[in-house]
Tab-separated table of C-alpha atoms and ligand atoms in Angstrom:
chain	number	residue	atom	x	y	z
P	183	MET	CA	94.725	176.993	93.455
P	184	ASN	CA	96.168	175.713	96.642
P	185	ASN	CA	99.451	174.144	95.721
P	186	ASP	CA	100.872	173.181	99.043
P	187	HIS	CA	102.645	169.892	99.598
P	188	ILE	CA	99.638	168.287	101.249
P	189	SER	CA	97.153	168.934	98.507
P	190	VAL	CA	99.647	168.061	95.778
P	191	TRP	CA	100.379	164.775	97.482
P	192	GLN	CA	96.679	164.113	97.969
P	193	LYS	CA	96.155	164.468	94.247
P	194	CYS	CA	99.098	162.208	93.524
P	195	LEU	CA	97.662	159.606	95.846
P	196	LYS	CA	94.395	159.665	93.977
P	197	THR	CA	96.119	158.810	90.738
P	198	ILE	CA	98.339	156.214	92.363
P	199	LYS	CA	95.413	154.542	94.016
P	200	LYS	CA	93.749	154.065	90.682
P	201	ASN	CA	96.830	152.428	89.261
P	202	ILE	CA	97.829	149.875	91.827
P	203	HIS	CA	96.487	147.123	93.998
P	204	ALA	CA	94.707	148.132	97.178
P	205	GLN	CA	97.144	146.170	99.300
P	206	GLY	CA	100.161	147.751	97.657
P	207	PHE	CA	98.676	151.158	98.114
P	208	LYS	CA	98.029	150.554	101.755
P	209	THR	CA	101.458	149.127	102.388
P	210	TRP	CA	103.601	151.528	100.471
P	211	PHE	CA	101.740	154.776	100.012
P	212	GLU	CA	99.574	155.332	103.033
P	213	PRO	CA	102.553	155.571	105.412
P	214	ILE	CA	104.156	158.325	103.328
P	215	LYS	CA	103.989	161.858	104.673
P	216	PRO	CA	104.377	164.885	102.412
P	217	VAL	CA	106.724	167.344	104.080
P	218	ALA	CA	107.502	170.199	101.729
P	219	LEU	CA	107.035	171.659	98.303
P	220	ASN	CA	109.747	173.896	96.923
P	221	GLY	CA	108.987	174.963	93.381
P	222	ASN	CA	108.727	171.720	91.487
P	223	VAL	CA	110.367	169.580	94.141
P	224	LEU	CA	108.067	167.634	96.376
P	225	THR	CA	109.615	166.144	99.493
P	226	ILE	CA	108.047	163.122	101.057
P	227	GLN	CA	108.942	161.282	104.206
P	228	VAL	CA	109.259	157.519	104.262
P	229	PRO	CA	109.653	155.312	107.351
P	230	ASN	CA	113.061	153.898	106.500
P	231	LYS	CA	115.678	153.253	103.879
P	232	PHE	CA	114.240	149.993	102.761
P	233	PHE	CA	110.949	151.681	102.135
P	234	TYR	CA	112.673	154.199	99.919
P	235	GLU	CA	114.512	151.516	97.997
P	236	TRP	CA	111.339	149.585	97.528
P	237	LEU	CA	109.484	152.574	96.144
P	238	GLU	CA	112.331	153.358	93.793
P	239	GLU	CA	112.567	149.808	92.643
P	240	ASN	CA	108.905	149.112	92.166
P	241	TYR	CA	107.008	152.307	91.738
P	242	VAL	CA	109.416	154.739	90.177
P	243	ALA	CA	107.620	155.004	86.859
P	244	LEU	CA	104.263	155.513	88.463
P	245	LEU	CA	105.626	158.120	90.854
P	246	ARG	CA	107.328	160.003	88.056
P	247	MET	CA	104.235	160.002	85.923
P	248	THR	CA	102.009	161.130	88.762
P	249	ILE	CA	104.181	163.889	90.000
P	250	ARG	CA	104.771	165.270	86.528
P	251	GLN	CA	101.088	165.346	86.043
P	252	GLU	CA	100.765	167.575	89.098
P	253	LEU	CA	103.915	169.693	88.896
P	254	GLY	CA	104.956	169.664	85.266
P	255	ASP	CA	107.788	168.050	83.340
P	256	LYS	CA	110.545	169.283	85.593
P	257	ALA	CA	108.948	167.871	88.695
P	258	ARG	CA	111.144	166.024	91.144
P	259	LEU	CA	110.626	163.911	94.174
P	260	ASP	CA	112.862	164.069	97.213
P	261	TYR	CA	112.807	161.536	99.962
P	262	GLN	CA	113.320	162.149	103.587
P	263	ILE	CA	114.058	159.036	105.542
P	264	LEU	CA	112.711	158.937	109.010
P	265	VAL	CA	115.478	157.920	111.370
P	266	SER	CA	114.227	155.073	113.409
P	267	LYS	CA	114.374	155.627	117.131
P	268	LYS	CA	114.121	151.956	117.650
P	269	ALA	CA	117.361	150.030	117.907
P	270	ASN	CA	117.833	147.322	115.344
P	271	HIS	CA	117.481	144.698	118.003
P	272	ALA	CA	114.432	144.950	120.107
P	273	PRO	CA	115.493	144.618	123.709
P	274	PRO	CA	114.934	141.220	125.231
P	275	VAL	CA	111.581	140.955	126.825
P	276	ALA	CA	111.012	138.995	129.987
P	277	PRO	CA	108.759	136.002	129.408
P	278	GLY	CA	106.303	137.151	132.046
P	279	ILE	CA	105.587	140.319	130.193
P	280	VAL	CA	105.342	138.581	126.906
P	281	ASN	CA	102.705	136.301	128.222
P	282	ASN	CA	100.650	139.237	129.260
P	283	GLY	CA	99.580	139.307	125.710
P	284	GLN	CA	98.105	142.720	125.267
P	285	LYS	CA	100.917	144.612	126.929
P	286	ASN	CA	103.517	143.533	124.505
P	287	LYS	CA	101.920	144.359	121.271
P	288	LYS	CA	104.939	144.444	119.076
P	289	LYS	CA	103.756	143.148	115.806
P	290	MET	CA	104.159	139.565	114.894
P	291	PHE	CA	104.527	138.772	111.236
P	292	ASP	CA	101.210	138.243	109.757
P	293	THR	CA	101.108	134.487	109.943
P	294	GLY	CA	97.673	134.511	111.400
P	295	ILE	CA	99.170	133.164	114.581
P	296	ALA	CA	96.502	132.895	117.208
P	297	ALA	CA	96.218	135.468	119.930
P	298	ASP	CA	96.930	133.177	122.805
P	299	GLN	CA	100.413	132.585	121.585
P	300	ILE	CA	103.413	134.497	122.667
P	301	LYS	CA	103.272	137.696	120.718
P	302	ASN	CA	106.873	138.040	119.877
P	303	PRO	CA	108.684	134.796	120.285
P	304	PHE	CA	111.831	135.837	118.516
P	305	VAL	CA	113.058	138.285	121.100
P	306	ILE	CA	113.136	135.967	124.042
P	307	PRO	CA	116.597	134.644	124.612
P	308	GLY	CA	117.072	131.315	126.209
P	309	ILE	CA	113.593	130.015	125.736
P	310	LYS	CA	113.553	127.168	123.359
P	311	ARG	CA	110.175	125.628	123.591
P	312	LEU	CA	107.789	128.098	122.172
P	313	ARG	CA	104.231	127.692	121.305
P	314	ILE	CA	104.358	128.674	117.742
P	315	ASP	CA	101.270	127.641	115.895
P	316	SER	CA	102.342	125.257	113.181
P	317	GLN	CA	99.756	126.601	110.725
P	318	LEU	CA	99.106	123.019	109.714
P	319	ASN	CA	95.783	121.830	108.462
P	320	PRO	CA	94.990	118.784	110.613
P	321	SER	CA	93.063	117.074	107.844
P	322	TYR	CA	96.157	116.552	105.708
P	323	VAL	CA	97.554	113.322	107.098
P	324	PHE	CA	99.255	110.204	105.762
P	325	ASP	CA	96.192	108.110	106.465
P	326	ASN	CA	94.168	109.823	103.793
P	327	PHE	CA	97.060	110.288	101.392
P	328	ILE	CA	96.463	107.322	99.147
P	329	GLU	CA	99.540	105.523	97.981
P	330	GLY	CA	100.129	104.680	94.341
P	331	ASP	CA	102.954	104.301	91.868
P	332	CYS	CA	102.643	107.990	91.222
P	333	ASN	CA	103.667	109.003	94.717
P	334	ARG	CA	105.335	106.017	96.355
P	335	LEU	CA	108.833	107.413	96.657
P	336	ALA	CA	107.740	110.829	97.865
P	337	ARG	CA	105.285	109.348	100.309
P	338	SER	CA	107.721	106.928	101.888
P	339	ALA	CA	110.478	109.535	102.006
P	340	GLY	CA	107.971	111.765	103.751
P	341	MET	CA	107.237	109.096	106.296
P	342	ALA	CA	110.933	108.557	106.934
P	343	VAL	CA	111.403	112.267	107.461
P	344	ALA	CA	108.449	112.405	109.826
P	345	LYS	CA	109.980	109.637	111.889
P	346	LYS	CA	113.344	111.322	112.212
P	347	PRO	CA	113.089	114.953	111.231
P	348	GLY	CA	116.539	116.320	110.457
P	349	GLY	CA	117.971	112.868	110.999
P	350	THR	CA	117.798	111.386	107.530
P	351	ALA	CA	119.668	112.088	104.333
P	352	PHE	CA	116.455	113.623	103.008
P	353	ASN	CA	117.268	117.142	104.047
P	354	PRO	CA	115.909	119.142	102.465
P	355	LEU	CA	113.075	117.003	101.257
P	356	PHE	CA	112.137	118.635	97.999
P	357	ILE	CA	108.694	117.583	96.769
P	358	PHE	CA	107.755	118.633	93.279
P	359	GLY	CA	104.917	118.039	90.860
P	360	LYS	CA	102.211	119.721	88.867
P	361	VAL	CA	99.275	121.472	90.421
P	362	GLY	CA	96.731	119.419	92.326
P	363	LEU	CA	98.846	116.306	92.715
P	364	GLY	CA	99.257	116.427	96.476
P	365	LYS	CA	102.366	118.487	97.283
P	366	THR	CA	100.700	120.521	99.988
P	367	HIS	CA	98.894	117.512	101.367
P	368	LEU	CA	102.068	115.454	101.625
P	369	ALA	CA	104.189	118.253	103.075
P	370	GLN	CA	101.544	118.933	105.694
P	371	ALA	CA	101.109	115.240	106.432
P	372	ILE	CA	104.773	115.133	107.400
P	373	GLY	CA	104.293	118.129	109.661
P	374	ASN	CA	101.213	116.657	111.287
P	375	ASP	CA	102.963	113.364	111.837
P	376	VAL	CA	105.932	115.025	113.530
P	377	LYS	CA	103.550	117.047	115.636
P	378	MET	CA	101.884	113.889	116.851
P	379	LYS	CA	105.037	111.887	117.428
P	380	SER	CA	107.265	114.643	118.776
P	381	PRO	CA	105.095	117.231	120.477
P	382	ASN	CA	108.170	119.139	121.600
P	383	LYS	CA	109.281	119.968	118.111
P	384	THR	CA	108.467	123.344	116.696
P	385	ILE	CA	106.929	122.994	113.277
P	386	LEU	CA	105.985	125.729	110.898
P	387	TYR	CA	104.165	125.515	107.608
P	388	VAL	CA	104.327	128.620	105.496
P	389	SER	CA	103.661	129.381	101.867
P	390	SER	CA	106.413	131.122	99.937
P	391	GLU	CA	104.144	134.052	99.448
P	392	LYS	CA	103.522	134.478	103.123
P	393	PHE	CA	107.204	134.047	103.815
P	394	THR	CA	107.993	136.785	101.316
P	395	ASN	CA	105.372	139.117	102.690
P	396	GLN	CA	106.553	138.651	106.251
P	397	LEU	CA	110.049	139.330	105.142
P	398	ILE	CA	109.156	142.520	103.314
P	399	GLU	CA	107.173	143.684	106.261
P	400	SER	CA	110.068	143.034	108.598
P	401	LEU	CA	112.483	144.871	106.354
P	402	ARG	CA	110.124	147.765	106.291
P	403	ASN	CA	109.939	147.843	110.057
P	404	ASN	CA	113.642	147.299	110.586
P	405	GLU	CA	112.897	143.930	112.111
P	406	ILE	CA	114.779	141.691	109.790
P	407	ASN	CA	116.969	140.329	112.567
P	408	ASP	CA	113.895	139.326	114.484
P	409	PHE	CA	112.554	137.687	111.379
P	410	VAL	CA	115.672	135.613	110.875
P	411	ASN	CA	115.877	134.738	114.549
P	412	PHE	CA	112.300	133.625	114.561
P	413	TYR	CA	112.883	131.222	111.713
P	414	GLN	CA	115.897	129.839	113.471
P	415	LEU	CA	113.697	128.506	116.240
P	416	ILE	CA	111.906	126.133	113.942
P	417	ASP	CA	112.714	122.419	114.014
P	418	VAL	CA	110.713	121.458	110.957
P	419	LEU	CA	110.241	124.202	108.421
P	420	ILE	CA	107.858	123.548	105.552
P	421	ILE	CA	107.840	126.085	102.758
P	422	ASP	CA	105.215	125.511	100.111
P	423	ASP	CA	105.489	126.482	96.448
P	424	ILE	CA	109.065	127.640	96.561
P	425	GLN	CA	108.904	128.527	92.874
P	426	PHE	CA	107.342	131.821	93.947
P	427	LEU	CA	110.707	132.913	95.271
P	428	SER	CA	111.920	133.180	91.717
P	429	ASN	CA	113.253	136.623	90.833
P	430	LYS	CA	112.949	137.768	94.421
P	431	GLN	CA	116.568	138.481	95.106
P	432	LYS	CA	116.332	139.836	98.602
P	433	THR	CA	113.999	137.099	99.774
P	434	GLN	CA	116.312	134.482	98.332
P	435	ASP	CA	119.301	135.991	100.129
P	436	ILE	CA	117.592	135.825	103.448
P	437	PHE	CA	116.106	132.431	102.819
P	438	PHE	CA	119.575	131.186	101.912
P	439	HIS	CA	120.823	132.363	105.260
P	440	ILE	CA	117.942	130.749	107.141
P	441	PHE	CA	118.333	127.542	105.179
P	442	ASN	CA	122.010	127.261	106.046
P	443	GLN	CA	121.487	127.935	109.713
P	444	LEU	CA	118.718	125.390	110.024
P	445	HIS	CA	120.512	122.789	108.004
P	446	GLN	CA	123.717	123.173	109.990
P	447	ASN	CA	121.793	122.712	113.175
P	448	GLY	CA	120.199	119.507	112.001
P	449	LYS	CA	116.759	121.002	111.506
P	450	GLN	CA	114.479	119.603	108.841
P	451	LEU	CA	113.512	121.524	105.750
P	452	ILE	CA	110.653	120.466	103.519
P	453	LEU	CA	110.137	122.375	100.325
P	454	THR	CA	107.602	121.994	97.583
P	455	SER	CA	107.694	123.288	94.061
P	456	ASP	CA	105.859	122.891	90.804
P	457	ARG	CA	109.086	121.854	89.082
P	458	PRO	CA	112.365	120.153	89.908
P	459	PRO	CA	115.215	122.266	91.320
P	460	LYS	CA	117.095	122.384	88.044
P	461	ASP	CA	114.160	123.974	86.262
P	462	LEU	CA	113.630	126.764	88.761
P	463	GLU	CA	114.247	129.913	86.805
P	464	GLY	CA	115.197	133.120	88.514
P	465	VAL	CA	116.467	131.260	91.542
P	466	GLU	CA	120.088	131.655	92.525
P	467	GLU	CA	122.393	128.779	91.720
P	468	ARG	CA	123.618	128.497	95.297
P	469	LEU	CA	120.045	127.916	96.454
P	470	ILE	CA	119.323	125.414	93.725
P	471	SER	CA	122.425	123.483	94.640
P	472	ARG	CA	121.239	123.322	98.234
P	473	PHE	CA	117.831	122.118	97.156
P	474	LYS	CA	119.632	119.185	95.596
P	475	TRP	CA	121.471	118.271	98.784
P	476	GLY	CA	118.732	116.089	100.112
P	477	LEU	CA	116.127	114.197	98.172
P	478	SER	CA	114.007	115.489	95.329
P	479	ALA	CA	110.905	113.376	94.964
P	480	ASP	CA	108.191	113.966	92.443
P	481	LEU	CA	104.473	113.455	92.461
P	482	GLN	CA	103.077	112.308	89.178
P	483	ALA	CA	99.585	112.126	87.817
P	484	PRO	CA	97.866	109.150	89.422
P	485	ASP	CA	97.197	106.048	87.368
P	486	PHE	CA	93.730	104.595	87.044
P	487	GLU	CA	93.952	102.273	90.046
P	488	THR	CA	95.147	105.053	92.316
P	489	ARG	CA	92.370	107.316	91.112
P	490	MET	CA	89.873	104.592	91.906
P	491	ALA	CA	91.345	104.207	95.382
P	492	ILE	CA	91.222	107.955	95.966
P	493	VAL	CA	87.606	108.191	94.858
P	494	GLU	CA	86.618	105.255	97.020
P	495	SER	CA	88.419	106.602	100.041
P	496	LYS	CA	86.952	110.080	99.735
P	497	MET	CA	83.436	108.807	99.201
P	498	SER	CA	83.574	106.415	102.092
P	499	ARG	CA	84.849	109.215	104.291
P	500	GLU	CA	81.842	111.234	103.240
P	501	GLY	CA	79.618	108.299	103.966
P	502	VAL	CA	78.400	108.156	100.390
P	503	VAL	CA	77.651	104.901	98.643
P	504	MET	CA	78.413	104.798	94.971
P	505	SER	CA	78.430	101.891	92.576
P	506	ASN	CA	81.685	100.580	91.273
P	507	GLU	CA	80.602	101.521	87.805
P	508	VAL	CA	80.291	105.185	88.727
P	509	THR	CA	83.608	105.128	90.559
P	510	GLU	CA	85.246	103.716	87.456
P	511	PHE	CA	83.554	106.186	85.215
P	512	ILE	CA	84.787	109.142	87.234
P	513	SER	CA	88.267	107.720	87.579
P	514	TYR	CA	88.450	107.280	83.825
P	515	ASN	CA	87.451	110.701	82.896
P	516	ILE	CA	89.273	112.808	85.450
P	517	LYS	CA	92.871	112.005	84.853
P	518	ASN	CA	95.343	114.694	85.607
P	519	ASN	CA	94.450	116.397	88.764
P	520	ILE	CA	93.368	115.107	92.127
P	521	ARG	CA	91.918	118.419	93.129
P	522	GLU	CA	89.637	118.210	90.109
P	523	LEU	CA	88.696	114.688	91.082
P	524	GLU	CA	87.643	116.007	94.471
P	525	GLY	CA	85.722	118.804	92.818
P	526	VAL	CA	83.710	116.272	90.865
P	527	LEU	CA	82.931	114.286	93.992
P	528	ILE	CA	81.825	117.346	95.913
P	529	SER	CA	79.561	118.424	93.070
P	530	LEU	CA	78.167	114.930	92.837
P	531	ILE	CA	77.325	114.838	96.501
P	532	ALA	CA	75.771	118.283	96.324
P	533	GLN	CA	73.734	117.498	93.221
P	534	SER	CA	72.496	114.241	94.583
P	535	SER	CA	71.415	115.681	97.909
P	536	LEU	CA	69.885	118.843	96.470
P	537	ASN	CA	67.919	117.030	93.811
P	538	LYS	CA	67.383	113.904	95.852
P	539	ARG	CA	68.903	111.798	93.150
P	540	ASP	CA	71.009	108.712	93.409
P	541	ILE	CA	74.556	108.995	92.228
P	542	ASP	CA	74.467	107.073	88.981
P	543	ILE	CA	76.257	107.250	85.674
P	544	GLY	CA	73.763	109.779	84.379
P	545	LEU	CA	74.392	112.214	87.188
P	546	ALA	CA	78.125	111.608	87.029
P	547	LYS	CA	78.095	112.453	83.342
P	548	GLU	CA	76.289	115.716	83.950
P	549	VAL	CA	78.716	116.739	86.644
P	550	ILE	CA	81.830	115.705	84.776
P	551	LYS	CA	80.761	117.741	81.773
P	552	ASN	CA	81.473	120.827	83.835
P	553	PHE	CA	84.987	119.672	84.511
P	554	VAL	CA	86.340	118.242	81.319
P	555	ALA	CA	85.925	119.649	77.867
P	556	GLU	CA	84.982	116.329	76.440
P	557	ILE	CA	84.173	112.980	77.849
P	558	SER	CA	86.005	110.490	75.735
P	559	LYS	CA	83.623	109.214	73.133
P	560	GLU	CA	84.763	107.025	70.378
P	561	VAL	CA	87.194	104.239	71.006
P	562	THR	CA	90.150	104.609	68.712
P	563	VAL	CA	92.920	102.213	67.845
P	564	GLU	CA	95.372	104.628	69.486
P	565	PHE	CA	93.379	104.566	72.661
P	566	ILE	CA	93.384	100.794	72.747
P	567	GLN	CA	97.106	100.797	72.157
P	568	GLU	CA	97.609	103.186	75.040
P	569	MET	CA	95.496	101.149	77.392
P	570	VAL	CA	97.143	97.891	76.474
P	571	ALA	CA	100.613	99.429	76.654
P	572	GLU	CA	99.816	100.833	80.065
P	573	HIS	CA	98.532	97.510	81.246
P	574	TYR	CA	101.561	95.566	80.089
P	575	GLU	CA	103.937	98.379	81.014
P	576	LEU	CA	105.177	98.699	77.468
P	577	LYS	CA	105.644	101.578	75.134
P	578	VAL	CA	103.182	102.079	72.311
P	579	GLU	CA	106.138	101.968	69.904
P	580	ASN	CA	106.797	98.398	71.022
P	581	LEU	CA	103.317	97.482	69.874
P	582	LYS	CA	103.887	99.017	66.492
P	583	GLY	CA	107.428	97.721	66.162
P	584	LYS	CA	108.925	94.496	65.004
P	585	THR	CA	109.933	92.903	68.290
P	586	ARG	CA	109.165	89.206	68.465
P	587	LYS	CA	109.478	89.007	72.232
P	588	ARG	CA	106.637	86.813	73.353
P	589	SER	CA	105.164	89.208	75.919
P	590	ILE	CA	105.132	91.990	73.363
P	591	VAL	CA	103.735	89.785	70.631
P	592	ILE	CA	100.785	88.841	72.839
P	593	ALA	CA	100.112	92.456	73.772
P	594	ARG	CA	100.281	93.421	70.113
P	595	GLN	CA	97.901	90.666	69.064
P	596	LEU	CA	95.527	91.589	71.841
P	597	CYS	CA	95.492	95.195	70.631
P	598	MET	CA	94.497	94.079	67.148
P	599	TYR	CA	91.833	91.817	68.573
P	600	LEU	CA	90.368	94.640	70.663
P	601	ALA	CA	90.621	97.061	67.768
P	602	LYS	CA	88.684	94.692	65.542
P	603	ASN	CA	85.981	94.102	68.154
P	604	MET	CA	85.662	97.543	69.614
P	605	THR	CA	86.131	99.918	66.711
P	606	ASN	CA	84.587	99.891	63.284
P	607	LYS	CA	87.924	100.188	61.568
P	608	SER	CA	88.715	97.875	58.663
P	609	LEU	CA	91.386	95.208	58.964
P	610	LYS	CA	93.555	97.250	56.629
P	611	VAL	CA	93.312	100.396	58.771
P	612	ILE	CA	94.006	98.398	61.891
P	613	GLY	CA	97.067	96.853	60.298
P	614	ASP	CA	98.253	100.296	59.236
P	615	ASN	CA	98.143	101.334	62.861
P	616	PHE	CA	100.621	98.652	63.757
P	617	GLY	CA	103.546	99.756	61.696
P	618	GLY	CA	101.934	98.897	58.383
P	619	ARG	CA	101.133	95.222	58.922
P	620	ASP	CA	98.752	93.758	56.396
P	621	HIS	CA	95.215	92.547	56.966
P	622	SER	CA	96.143	88.878	57.107
P	623	THR	CA	98.352	89.564	60.118
P	624	VAL	CA	95.374	91.151	61.844
P	625	ILE	CA	93.223	88.109	61.105
P	626	TYR	CA	95.927	85.813	62.370
P	627	SER	CA	96.287	87.858	65.560
P	628	CYS	CA	92.589	87.790	66.291
P	629	LYS	CA	92.559	84.051	65.905
P	630	ALA	CA	95.555	83.640	68.191
P	631	VAL	CA	93.865	85.706	70.892
P	632	SER	CA	90.618	83.767	70.596
P	633	ASP	CA	92.512	80.532	71.062
P	634	LEU	CA	94.315	81.816	74.085
P	635	LEU	CA	91.059	83.050	75.599
P	636	ASP	CA	89.749	79.517	75.499
P	637	THR	CA	92.680	78.058	77.341
P	638	ASP	CA	94.174	80.690	79.618
P	639	MET	CA	91.911	81.937	82.394
P	640	VAL	CA	94.331	84.582	83.606
P	641	PHE	CA	94.587	85.966	80.133
P	642	LYS	CA	90.824	85.910	79.862
P	643	ASP	CA	90.559	87.988	83.037
P	644	THR	CA	93.050	90.458	81.712
P	645	VAL	CA	91.157	90.862	78.491
P	646	GLN	CA	87.890	91.374	80.310
P	647	ILE	CA	89.383	94.040	82.533
P	648	LEU	CA	90.856	95.820	79.571
P	649	GLU	CA	87.615	95.666	77.621
P	650	LYS	CA	85.789	97.118	80.562
P	651	LYS	CA	88.304	99.886	81.000
P	652	ILE	CA	88.051	100.802	77.359
P	653	LYS	CA	84.268	100.645	77.348
P	654	MET	CA	84.042	102.947	80.322
P	655	SER	CA	85.424	105.712	78.219
P	656	MET	CA	82.579	105.295	75.736
P	657	HIS	CA	79.841	106.136	78.230
P	658	ASN	CA	78.425	109.168	76.626
A	298	ADP	P1	99.203	120.583	95.197
A	298	ADP	O1	99.719	121.222	96.450
A	298	ADP	O2	100.205	119.662	94.560
A	298	ADP	O3	98.628	121.532	94.218
A	298	ADP	P2	97.263	119.460	96.994
A	298	ADP	O4	98.157	118.868	98.025
A	298	ADP	O5	96.592	120.714	97.354
A	298	ADP	O6	98.026	119.610	95.611
A	298	ADP	O7	96.212	118.333	96.589
A	298	ADP	C1	94.997	118.625	95.937
A	298	ADP	C2	93.893	117.835	96.572
A	298	ADP	O8	94.044	116.471	96.258
A	298	ADP	C3	93.897	117.926	98.087
A	298	ADP	O9	92.608	118.076	98.565
A	298	ADP	C4	94.496	116.626	98.541
A	298	ADP	O10	93.965	116.211	99.782
A	298	ADP	C5	94.113	115.681	97.430
A	298	ADP	N1	95.129	114.648	97.227
A	298	ADP	C6	96.297	114.774	96.593
A	298	ADP	N2	96.975	113.633	96.570
A	298	ADP	C7	96.219	112.728	97.217
A	298	ADP	C8	96.368	111.334	97.534
A	298	ADP	N3	97.452	110.661	97.175
A	298	ADP	N4	95.374	110.752	98.210
A	298	ADP	C9	94.282	111.436	98.569
A	298	ADP	N5	94.069	112.720	98.307
A	298	ADP	C10	95.021	113.377	97.634
A	299	MG	MG1	99.811	123.238	96.993
């Protein structure tokens, strides 16, 4: 059996490859060179110290297991660190040469930055205005970011920031909210707005993941200074989904440094996260405290009216005509996630054009079935209470409670009226649902509402709207 270092390492690689991600294998194992085998000690060469630390930190168990498999229980791994010939700082490169593109092929971080840009912007001293591709998606703009109660603060803070990046108290602007509620859209809308209004500003949108990967890559190549310098050139830095930095100590350290530099120099930071700063676990306190320096604004699930507006806006952009009834039906049933709402619309458009069908309630129902587990069926007293409470901006407890405040009394009576007309629950059961009121109270309430309906047109409108809203959820 040929037990030289090369064949042993080849066999190790085979095992390793089976056990890890292709990308990880490529990044961390392909560059390794086996150099010697002395008894049960295999020596491998790694490009630099960081590389060694990374392997030890992340792959030690796998390496141990693999090498023991090949060389027995006493097997050991020795590292040889290749001394980099390159100085830590790449020498400054004259702009002329840089613009020659091909000639200066020092690697840019993998941001997908287009080829016609300067290859290595961070080593050019004295040049401020660089063409760094912002990585923004031009379709995320304020114009198509529908405003509603759910996003008003964040949206207007975003607009203020776009007007005066770095010049408001909203620095950083920290946008948080659950998935699919518009964090990326809003953050990018700010970037796009700045780009339009201040073409001289350097804007960069980057996901936390990409940021982390670039950083690891630069550490690996001894280019961390370049990395930091590059980020210092940015006027408006947008980092998306910052929660992914959690438990990444090294990345957080470097980000902290970049954050401070930018902030001190009056540059704008926009961060998004799926939770507020205080709930970020595995993120250093000093970073969290900085996140709180500016403004934290949340995006909440859109209310019915906002969902309607979003559906209408998207459909009209697509040039699709849809009846109000269908718009309402969709807006009722898709509640928590705007991305899902868009998914439904796209499917609807596809279905209708493929099958040459009009978009009607029937088609909408079929499509929505693929998105939500259950289309609301039966109207319940609870549901009516929720709808009425939402409409009057009250809490459901108020409806069940004893308050005699007129506005609450009317809402409560209306609930009982709707419950009697729209469910098949007995007066007793309905009364029970309102903090144990008896059936005569329910009768009295229904009568009071009927009387009011005859005299108060505004109230009548309200009741009709509510009835319609509730009925929509029964379409099934
Ligand atoms: P997040 O980043 O919070 O997960 P996104 O920004 O990706 O969410 O939004 C999901 C989808 O919903 C996107 O296609 C976005 O354009 C759309 N969207 C979100 N909020 C709005 C809004 N207020 N008006 C119109 N579209 C929106
Ligand atoms: Mg996002």
